[in-house]
Amino acid sequence: LRHHAEVFREIGHPITRLLASDGGSKSLVWMQIMADIFQMPVRVLTDHPGSCLGAAWLAAIGTGATTDWHGVTNYVRQSELTPNPAATYDEPYTRFRSLYANLKPWFAAG
């Protein structure tokens, strides 16, 4: 995930916030790892009906039923996990990127 975030940043779309819902977001351990990896807070959406809420809100915007993008927040609650500055994944990530760079030509050839 960190690699994906770096690619987005490199093409001019830096990640400015992290929101999590459903599946893995139910694990506070996993969400803390995400906060630590990115060294940014992770907002976990709780007590919501799932991705159908986003689809319905987008439909409401598209049909003109509302123009308030932020109104959807009335239907969800958030908790936030803050990163532990002492937790660092930099060294293993550097090893991963080195391995990735060395394997990338091999995959492209196949």
XYZ file of C-alpha atoms in Angstrom, residues 40-93:
54
model
C -0.527 9.581 9.139
C -3.763 9.226 11.074
C -6.212 6.603 9.830
C -9.889 7.472 10.146
C -11.994 4.369 10.590
C -15.630 4.632 9.538
C -17.872 2.829 12.005
C -21.580 2.049 12.219
C -22.362 2.563 8.553
C -24.241 0.396 6.060
C -21.215 -0.198 3.833
C -20.235 0.888 0.361
C -23.891 1.130 -0.694
C -24.057 4.402 1.272
C -21.357 5.915 -0.938
C -23.081 4.691 -4.094
C -26.429 6.092 -2.950
C -24.864 9.438 -2.027
C -23.121 9.657 -5.381
C -26.479 8.987 -7.070
C -28.048 11.758 -4.969
C -25.321 14.173 -6.103
C -25.642 13.028 -9.737
C -29.410 13.474 -9.845
C -29.317 16.840 -8.105
C -31.143 15.590 -4.996
C -28.320 17.200 -3.013
C -25.180 19.182 -3.713
C -23.703 18.657 -0.263
C -20.814 16.203 -0.558
C -20.218 16.401 3.193
C -23.804 15.570 4.110
C -23.009 11.861 3.929
C -21.000 12.257 7.133
C -24.307 12.512 9.003
C -24.715 8.782 8.387
C -21.359 7.523 9.666
C -19.181 7.855 12.715
C -15.415 7.952 12.700
C -12.689 6.963 15.069
C -9.079 7.879 14.469
C -5.844 6.028 15.061
C -2.743 8.165 15.239
C 0.655 6.908 14.144
C 3.282 5.901 16.637
C 6.322 8.020 15.655
C 8.639 5.382 17.123
C 7.250 2.677 14.836
C 9.185 2.614 11.632
C 8.781 0.410 8.631
C 11.357 2.327 6.575
C 14.125 -0.305 6.589
C 11.950 -3.270 5.549
C 10.208 -1.064 2.992
